[in-house]
JSON list of C-alpha atoms in Angstrom, two decimals:
[
{"chain": "A", "resi": 16, "resn": "MET", "atom": "CA", "xyz": [245.49, 59.82, 36.94]},
{"chain": "A", "resi": 17, "resn": "ALA", "atom": "CA", "xyz": [247.83, 62.85, 36.82]},
{"chain": "A", "resi": 18, "resn": "THR", "atom": "CA", "xyz": [247.37, 65.68, 39.52]},
{"chain": "A", "resi": 19, "resn": "PRO", "atom": "CA", "xyz": [248.60, 69.26, 39.40]},
{"chain": "A", "resi": 20, "resn": "LYS", "atom": "CA", "xyz": [251.45, 68.16, 41.44]},
{"chain": "A", "resi": 21, "resn": "ASP", "atom": "CA", "xyz": [252.40, 65.92, 38.75]},
{"chain": "A", "resi": 22, "resn": "TYR", "atom": "CA", "xyz": [252.81, 68.66, 36.18]},
{"chain": "A", "resi": 23, "resn": "GLY", "atom": "CA", "xyz": [254.77, 70.70, 38.67]},
{"chain": "A", "resi": 24, "resn": "PHE", "atom": "CA", "xyz": [257.54, 68.05, 39.03]},
{"chain": "A", "resi": 25, "resn": "MET", "atom": "CA", "xyz": [257.30, 67.31, 35.46]},
{"chain": "A", "resi": 26, "resn": "ARG", "atom": "CA", "xyz": [258.01, 71.14, 34.84]},
{"chain": "A", "resi": 27, "resn": "ARG", "atom": "CA", "xyz": [261.23, 70.56, 36.97]},
{"chain": "A", "resi": 28, "resn": "ALA", "atom": "CA", "xyz": [262.28, 67.46, 34.81]},
{"chain": "A", "resi": 29, "resn": "LEU", "atom": "CA", "xyz": [261.74, 69.75, 31.89]},
{"chain": "A", "resi": 30, "resn": "ASP", "atom": "CA", "xyz": [263.82, 72.41, 33.01]},
{"chain": "A", "resi": 31, "resn": "LEU", "atom": "CA", "xyz": [266.61, 69.70, 33.97]},
{"chain": "A", "resi": 32, "resn": "ALA", "atom": "CA", "xyz": [266.43, 68.49, 30.35]},
{"chain": "A", "resi": 33, "resn": "GLU", "atom": "CA", "xyz": [266.98, 72.00, 28.95]},
{"chain": "A", "resi": 34, "resn": "ILE", "atom": "CA", "xyz": [270.00, 72.11, 31.20]},
{"chain": "A", "resi": 35, "resn": "ALA", "atom": "CA", "xyz": [271.12, 68.84, 29.72]},
{"chain": "A", "resi": 36, "resn": "ALA", "atom": "CA", "xyz": [270.77, 70.44, 26.01]},
{"chain": "A", "resi": 37, "resn": "SER", "atom": "CA", "xyz": [272.73, 73.30, 27.27]},
{"chain": "A", "resi": 38, "resn": "ARG", "atom": "CA", "xyz": [275.50, 71.09, 27.77]},
{"chain": "A", "resi": 39, "resn": "GLY", "atom": "CA", "xyz": [275.22, 69.32, 24.52]},
{"chain": "A", "resi": 40, "resn": "GLU", "atom": "CA", "xyz": [273.76, 66.26, 26.43]},
{"chain": "A", "resi": 41, "resn": "VAL", "atom": "CA", "xyz": [270.20, 64.68, 24.87]},
{"chain": "A", "resi": 42, "resn": "PRO", "atom": "CA", "xyz": [267.64, 66.59, 26.63]},
{"chain": "A", "resi": 43, "resn": "VAL", "atom": "CA", "xyz": [266.45, 64.23, 29.31]},
{"chain": "A", "resi": 44, "resn": "GLY", "atom": "CA", "xyz": [265.64, 65.34, 33.02]},
{"chain": "A", "resi": 45, "resn": "ALA", "atom": "CA", "xyz": [264.25, 63.21, 35.76]},
{"chain": "A", "resi": 46, "resn": "VAL", "atom": "CA", "xyz": [263.05, 64.12, 39.43]},
{"chain": "A", "resi": 47, "resn": "LEU", "atom": "CA", "xyz": [262.42, 61.54, 42.28]},
{"chain": "A", "resi": 48, "resn": "VAL", "atom": "CA", "xyz": [259.94, 62.48, 44.65]},
{"chain": "A", "resi": 49, "resn": "HIS", "atom": "CA", "xyz": [258.78, 60.99, 48.16]},
{"chain": "A", "resi": 50, "resn": "ASP", "atom": "CA", "xyz": [255.80, 62.28, 50.16]},
{"chain": "A", "resi": 51, "resn": "GLY", "atom": "CA", "xyz": [255.75, 65.48, 47.79]},
{"chain": "A", "resi": 52, "resn": "LYS", "atom": "CA", "xyz": [259.21, 66.24, 48.22]},
{"chain": "A", "resi": 53, "resn": "VAL", "atom": "CA", "xyz": [262.15, 65.99, 45.88]},
{"chain": "A", "resi": 54, "resn": "ILE", "atom": "CA", "xyz": [264.63, 63.60, 47.06]},
{"chain": "A", "resi": 55, "resn": "GLY", "atom": "CA", "xyz": [266.63, 63.31, 43.91]},
{"chain": "A", "resi": 56, "resn": "GLU", "atom": "CA", "xyz": [267.12, 65.11, 40.42]},
{"chain": "A", "resi": 57, "resn": "GLY", "atom": "CA", "xyz": [269.34, 64.72, 37.47]},
{"chain": "A", "resi": 58, "resn": "SER", "atom": "CA", "xyz": [269.97, 65.25, 33.80]},
{"chain": "A", "resi": 59, "resn": "ASN", "atom": "CA", "xyz": [271.49, 63.30, 31.18]},
{"chain": "A", "resi": 60, "resn": "ARG", "atom": "CA", "xyz": [275.39, 63.55, 31.55]},
{"chain": "A", "resi": 61, "resn": "PRO", "atom": "CA", "xyz": [276.92, 60.41, 29.81]},
{"chain": "A", "resi": 62, "resn": "ILE", "atom": "CA", "xyz": [279.10, 62.80, 27.40]},
{"chain": "A", "resi": 63, "resn": "GLY", "atom": "CA", "xyz": [280.30, 65.02, 30.28]},
{"chain": "A", "resi": 64, "resn": "ASP", "atom": "CA", "xyz": [280.86, 62.39, 32.86]},
{"chain": "A", "resi": 65, "resn": "CYS", "atom": "CA", "xyz": [282.42, 59.69, 30.30]},
{"chain": "A", "resi": 66, "resn": "ASP", "atom": "CA", "xyz": [279.70, 57.39, 31.73]},
{"chain": "A", "resi": 67, "resn": "PRO", "atom": "CA", "xyz": [277.42, 55.42, 29.50]},
{"chain": "A", "resi": 68, "resn": "SER", "atom": "CA", "xyz": [275.08, 54.82, 32.54]},
{"chain": "A", "resi": 69, "resn": "ALA", "atom": "CA", "xyz": [274.74, 58.51, 33.33]},
{"chain": "A", "resi": 70, "resn": "HIS", "atom": "CA", "xyz": [271.05, 58.71, 32.08]},
{"chain": "A", "resi": 71, "resn": "ALA", "atom": "CA", "xyz": [268.94, 61.29, 33.84]},
{"chain": "A", "resi": 72, "resn": "GLU", "atom": "CA", "xyz": [267.11, 58.73, 35.52]},
{"chain": "A", "resi": 73, "resn": "ILE", "atom": "CA", "xyz": [270.10, 56.88, 37.10]},
{"chain": "A", "resi": 74, "resn": "VAL", "atom": "CA", "xyz": [271.47, 60.28, 38.20]},
{"chain": "A", "resi": 75, "resn": "ALA", "atom": "CA", "xyz": [268.51, 60.91, 40.04]},
{"chain": "A", "resi": 76, "resn": "LEU", "atom": "CA", "xyz": [268.29, 57.49, 41.70]},
{"chain": "A", "resi": 77, "resn": "ARG", "atom": "CA", "xyz": [272.06, 57.67, 42.71]},
{"chain": "A", "resi": 78, "resn": "HIS", "atom": "CA", "xyz": [271.17, 61.21, 44.18]},
{"chain": "A", "resi": 79, "resn": "ALA", "atom": "CA", "xyz": [268.38, 60.09, 46.15]},
{"chain": "A", "resi": 80, "resn": "ALA", "atom": "CA", "xyz": [269.95, 56.75, 47.23]},
{"chain": "A", "resi": 81, "resn": "ALA", "atom": "CA", "xyz": [273.34, 58.65, 48.55]},
{"chain": "A", "resi": 82, "resn": "GLY", "atom": "CA", "xyz": [271.19, 61.08, 50.25]},
{"chain": "A", "resi": 83, "resn": "LEU", "atom": "CA", "xyz": [269.01, 58.31, 52.08]},
{"chain": "A", "resi": 84, "resn": "GLN", "atom": "CA", "xyz": [271.84, 56.02, 52.42]},
{"chain": "A", "resi": 85, "resn": "ASN", "atom": "CA", "xyz": [269.69, 53.18, 50.83]},
{"chain": "A", "resi": 86, "resn": "TYR", "atom": "CA", "xyz": [269.59, 51.75, 47.60]},
{"chain": "A", "resi": 87, "resn": "ARG", "atom": "CA", "xyz": [265.98, 50.91, 48.15]},
{"chain": "A", "resi": 88, "resn": "LEU", "atom": "CA", "xyz": [263.73, 53.97, 47.07]},
{"chain": "A", "resi": 89, "resn": "PRO", "atom": "CA", "xyz": [259.94, 52.44, 48.05]},
{"chain": "A", "resi": 90, "resn": "ASN", "atom": "CA", "xyz": [257.00, 54.58, 47.94]},
{"chain": "A", "resi": 91, "resn": "THR", "atom": "CA", "xyz": [258.61, 57.08, 45.44]},
{"chain": "A", "resi": 92, "resn": "THR", "atom": "CA", "xyz": [257.43, 58.46, 41.92]},
{"chain": "A", "resi": 93, "resn": "LEU", "atom": "CA", "xyz": [260.07, 59.16, 39.39]},
{"chain": "A", "resi": 94, "resn": "TYR", "atom": "CA", "xyz": [259.20, 62.03, 36.64]},
{"chain": "A", "resi": 95, "resn": "VAL", "atom": "CA", "xyz": [261.06, 61.75, 33.63]},
{"chain": "A", "resi": 96, "resn": "THR", "atom": "CA", "xyz": [260.52, 63.61, 30.23]},
{"chain": "A", "resi": 97, "resn": "ILE", "atom": "CA", "xyz": [261.29, 60.54, 28.03]},
{"chain": "A", "resi": 98, "resn": "GLU", "atom": "CA", "xyz": [260.17, 57.12, 28.34]},
{"chain": "A", "resi": 99, "resn": "PRO", "atom": "CA", "xyz": [262.73, 54.96, 30.08]},
{"chain": "A", "resi": 100, "resn": "CYS", "atom": "CA", "xyz": [265.30, 52.77, 28.31]},
{"chain": "A", "resi": 101, "resn": "THR", "atom": "CA", "xyz": [265.90, 48.99, 29.38]},
{"chain": "A", "resi": 102, "resn": "MET", "atom": "CA", "xyz": [268.76, 50.12, 31.62]},
{"chain": "A", "resi": 103, "resn": "CYS", "atom": "CA", "xyz": [266.72, 52.81, 33.49]},
{"chain": "A", "resi": 104, "resn": "PHE", "atom": "CA", "xyz": [263.73, 50.66, 33.70]},
{"chain": "A", "resi": 105, "resn": "GLY", "atom": "CA", "xyz": [265.47, 47.97, 35.38]},
{"chain": "A", "resi": 106, "resn": "ALA", "atom": "CA", "xyz": [267.13, 50.50, 37.79]},
{"chain": "A", "resi": 107, "resn": "LEU", "atom": "CA", "xyz": [263.57, 51.51, 38.78]},
{"chain": "A", "resi": 108, "resn": "VAL", "atom": "CA", "xyz": [262.63, 48.03, 39.34]},
{"chain": "A", "resi": 109, "resn": "HIS", "atom": "CA", "xyz": [265.72, 47.27, 41.48]},
{"chain": "A", "resi": 110, "resn": "ALA", "atom": "CA", "xyz": [265.35, 50.58, 43.46]},
{"chain": "A", "resi": 111, "resn": "ARG", "atom": "CA", "xyz": [261.63, 49.62, 44.13]},
{"chain": "A", "resi": 112, "resn": "VAL", "atom": "CA", "xyz": [260.30, 52.71, 42.62]},
{"chain": "A", "resi": 113, "resn": "ARG", "atom": "CA", "xyz": [256.49, 52.74, 43.00]},
{"chain": "A", "resi": 114, "resn": "ARG", "atom": "CA", "xyz": [255.43, 54.91, 40.31]},
{"chain": "A", "resi": 115, "resn": "LEU", "atom": "CA", "xyz": [256.89, 56.22, 36.93]},
{"chain": "A", "resi": 116, "resn": "VAL", "atom": "CA", "xyz": [255.55, 59.05, 35.26]},
{"chain": "A", "resi": 117, "resn": "TYR", "atom": "CA", "xyz": [257.06, 60.26, 31.77]},
{"chain": "A", "resi": 118, "resn": "GLY", "atom": "CA", "xyz": [256.18, 62.58, 29.11]},
{"chain": "A", "resi": 119, "resn": "ALA", "atom": "CA", "xyz": [256.92, 61.68, 25.54]},
{"chain": "A", "resi": 120, "resn": "CYS", "atom": "CA", "xyz": [257.32, 58.18, 24.25]},
{"chain": "A", "resi": 121, "resn": "GLU", "atom": "CA", "xyz": [260.96, 57.27, 22.83]},
{"chain": "A", "resi": 122, "resn": "PRO", "atom": "CA", "xyz": [260.24, 55.34, 19.72]},
{"chain": "A", "resi": 123, "resn": "ARG", "atom": "CA", "xyz": [263.82, 54.12, 19.12]},
{"chain": "A", "resi": 124, "resn": "ALA", "atom": "CA", "xyz": [264.86, 52.78, 22.57]},
{"chain": "A", "resi": 125, "resn": "GLY", "atom": "CA", "xyz": [261.75, 53.42, 24.96]},
{"chain": "A", "resi": 126, "resn": "VAL", "atom": "CA", "xyz": [260.83, 49.90, 26.45]},
{"chain": "A", "resi": 127, "resn": "VAL", "atom": "CA", "xyz": [257.63, 50.84, 28.52]},
{"chain": "A", "resi": 128, "resn": "GLU", "atom": "CA", "xyz": [255.22, 51.25, 25.52]},
{"chain": "A", "resi": 129, "resn": "SER", "atom": "CA", "xyz": [257.16, 51.85, 22.39]},
{"chain": "A", "resi": 130, "resn": "HIS", "atom": "CA", "xyz": [259.26, 48.44, 22.51]},
{"chain": "A", "resi": 131, "resn": "LEU", "atom": "CA", "xyz": [258.85, 45.39, 24.93]},
{"chain": "A", "resi": 132, "resn": "SER", "atom": "CA", "xyz": [256.22, 46.78, 27.41]},
{"chain": "A", "resi": 133, "resn": "LEU", "atom": "CA", "xyz": [258.36, 45.94, 30.37]},
{"chain": "A", "resi": 134, "resn": "GLY", "atom": "CA", "xyz": [256.02, 47.54, 32.78]},
{"chain": "A", "resi": 135, "resn": "GLN", "atom": "CA", "xyz": [253.54, 44.81, 31.98]},
{"chain": "A", "resi": 136, "resn": "MET", "atom": "CA", "xyz": [255.84, 41.87, 32.37]},
{"chain": "A", "resi": 137, "resn": "ASP", "atom": "CA", "xyz": [254.95, 39.64, 35.15]},
{"chain": "A", "resi": 138, "resn": "PHE", "atom": "CA", "xyz": [258.68, 38.12, 35.64]},
{"chain": "A", "resi": 139, "resn": "PHE", "atom": "CA", "xyz": [259.80, 41.03, 37.75]},
{"chain": "A", "resi": 140, "resn": "ASN", "atom": "CA", "xyz": [259.48, 40.80, 41.55]},
{"chain": "A", "resi": 141, "resn": "HIS", "atom": "CA", "xyz": [258.32, 44.40, 41.74]},
{"chain": "A", "resi": 142, "resn": "LYS", "atom": "CA", "xyz": [255.38, 46.18, 40.04]},
{"chain": "A", "resi": 143, "resn": "ILE", "atom": "CA", "xyz": [255.70, 49.91, 38.86]},
{"chain": "A", "resi": 144, "resn": "TYR", "atom": "CA", "xyz": [252.82, 51.96, 38.34]},
{"chain": "A", "resi": 145, "resn": "ILE", "atom": "CA", "xyz": [253.04, 53.88, 34.88]},
{"chain": "A", "resi": 146, "resn": "GLU", "atom": "CA", "xyz": [251.58, 56.83, 33.63]},
{"chain": "A", "resi": 147, "resn": "SER", "atom": "CA", "xyz": [252.60, 58.52, 30.50]},
{"chain": "A", "resi": 148, "resn": "GLY", "atom": "CA", "xyz": [251.96, 61.65, 28.21]},
{"chain": "A", "resi": 149, "resn": "ILE", "atom": "CA", "xyz": [252.40, 64.10, 30.80]},
{"chain": "A", "resi": 150, "resn": "MET", "atom": "CA", "xyz": [253.64, 67.30, 29.08]},
{"chain": "A", "resi": 151, "resn": "ALA", "atom": "CA", "xyz": [254.37, 65.01, 26.14]},
{"chain": "A", "resi": 152, "resn": "GLU", "atom": "CA", "xyz": [254.46, 67.66, 23.53]},
{"chain": "A", "resi": 153, "resn": "GLU", "atom": "CA", "xyz": [256.96, 70.05, 25.37]},
{"chain": "A", "resi": 154, "resn": "ALA", "atom": "CA", "xyz": [259.14, 66.79, 26.26]},
{"chain": "A", "resi": 155, "resn": "GLY", "atom": "CA", "xyz": [259.09, 65.58, 22.66]},
{"chain": "A", "resi": 156, "resn": "ARG", "atom": "CA", "xyz": [259.70, 69.00, 21.22]},
{"chain": "A", "resi": 157, "resn": "LEU", "atom": "CA", "xyz": [262.88, 69.42, 23.19]},
{"chain": "A", "resi": 158, "resn": "VAL", "atom": "CA", "xyz": [264.28, 66.30, 21.84]},
{"chain": "A", "resi": 159, "resn": "ARG", "atom": "CA", "xyz": [263.15, 66.89, 18.22]},
{"chain": "A", "resi": 160, "resn": "GLU", "atom": "CA", "xyz": [264.81, 70.43, 18.42]},
{"chain": "A", "resi": 161, "resn": "PHE", "atom": "CA", "xyz": [268.06, 69.06, 19.69]},
{"chain": "A", "resi": 162, "resn": "PHE", "atom": "CA", "xyz": [268.38, 66.60, 17.01]},
{"chain": "A", "resi": 163, "resn": "TYR", "atom": "CA", "xyz": [267.31, 68.86, 14.45]},
{"chain": "A", "resi": 164, "resn": "ASP", "atom": "CA", "xyz": [269.98, 71.44, 15.67]},
{"chain": "A", "resi": 165, "resn": "ARG", "atom": "CA", "xyz": [272.49, 68.80, 15.45]},
{"chain": "A", "resi": 166, "resn": "ARG", "atom": "CA", "xyz": [271.94, 67.76, 11.81]}
]
């Protein structure tokens, strides 16, 4: 169940998504939290970094892992504005993120509820607790407006 702190961290993720949009990137932002403190954050950067893996989630995980000097990030929560893709969900599993909180569904490439339901699969060796729909309208609006303006 969502808490007031969840909304605060999602607000920061939305701010990061707006930064991505200002750079011409798809507006997605992510914040990784441990014990109530931000340990990593990121926004989409695949175009600017010339890196197809530079999704907001991956950037946040890399930031946290480098800071902690550990590729495992147990007991953390990742807040992301849009439902993760397969690459990002797999990275969350490998990093041992405990909880995923995301805003809007991603009907084309989301794999948590839109397609595949990867969070419910029992073949992973790690289970992520998932909460969706936190500030979904605002997150979805950012993406819709971004693509509307590009057309």
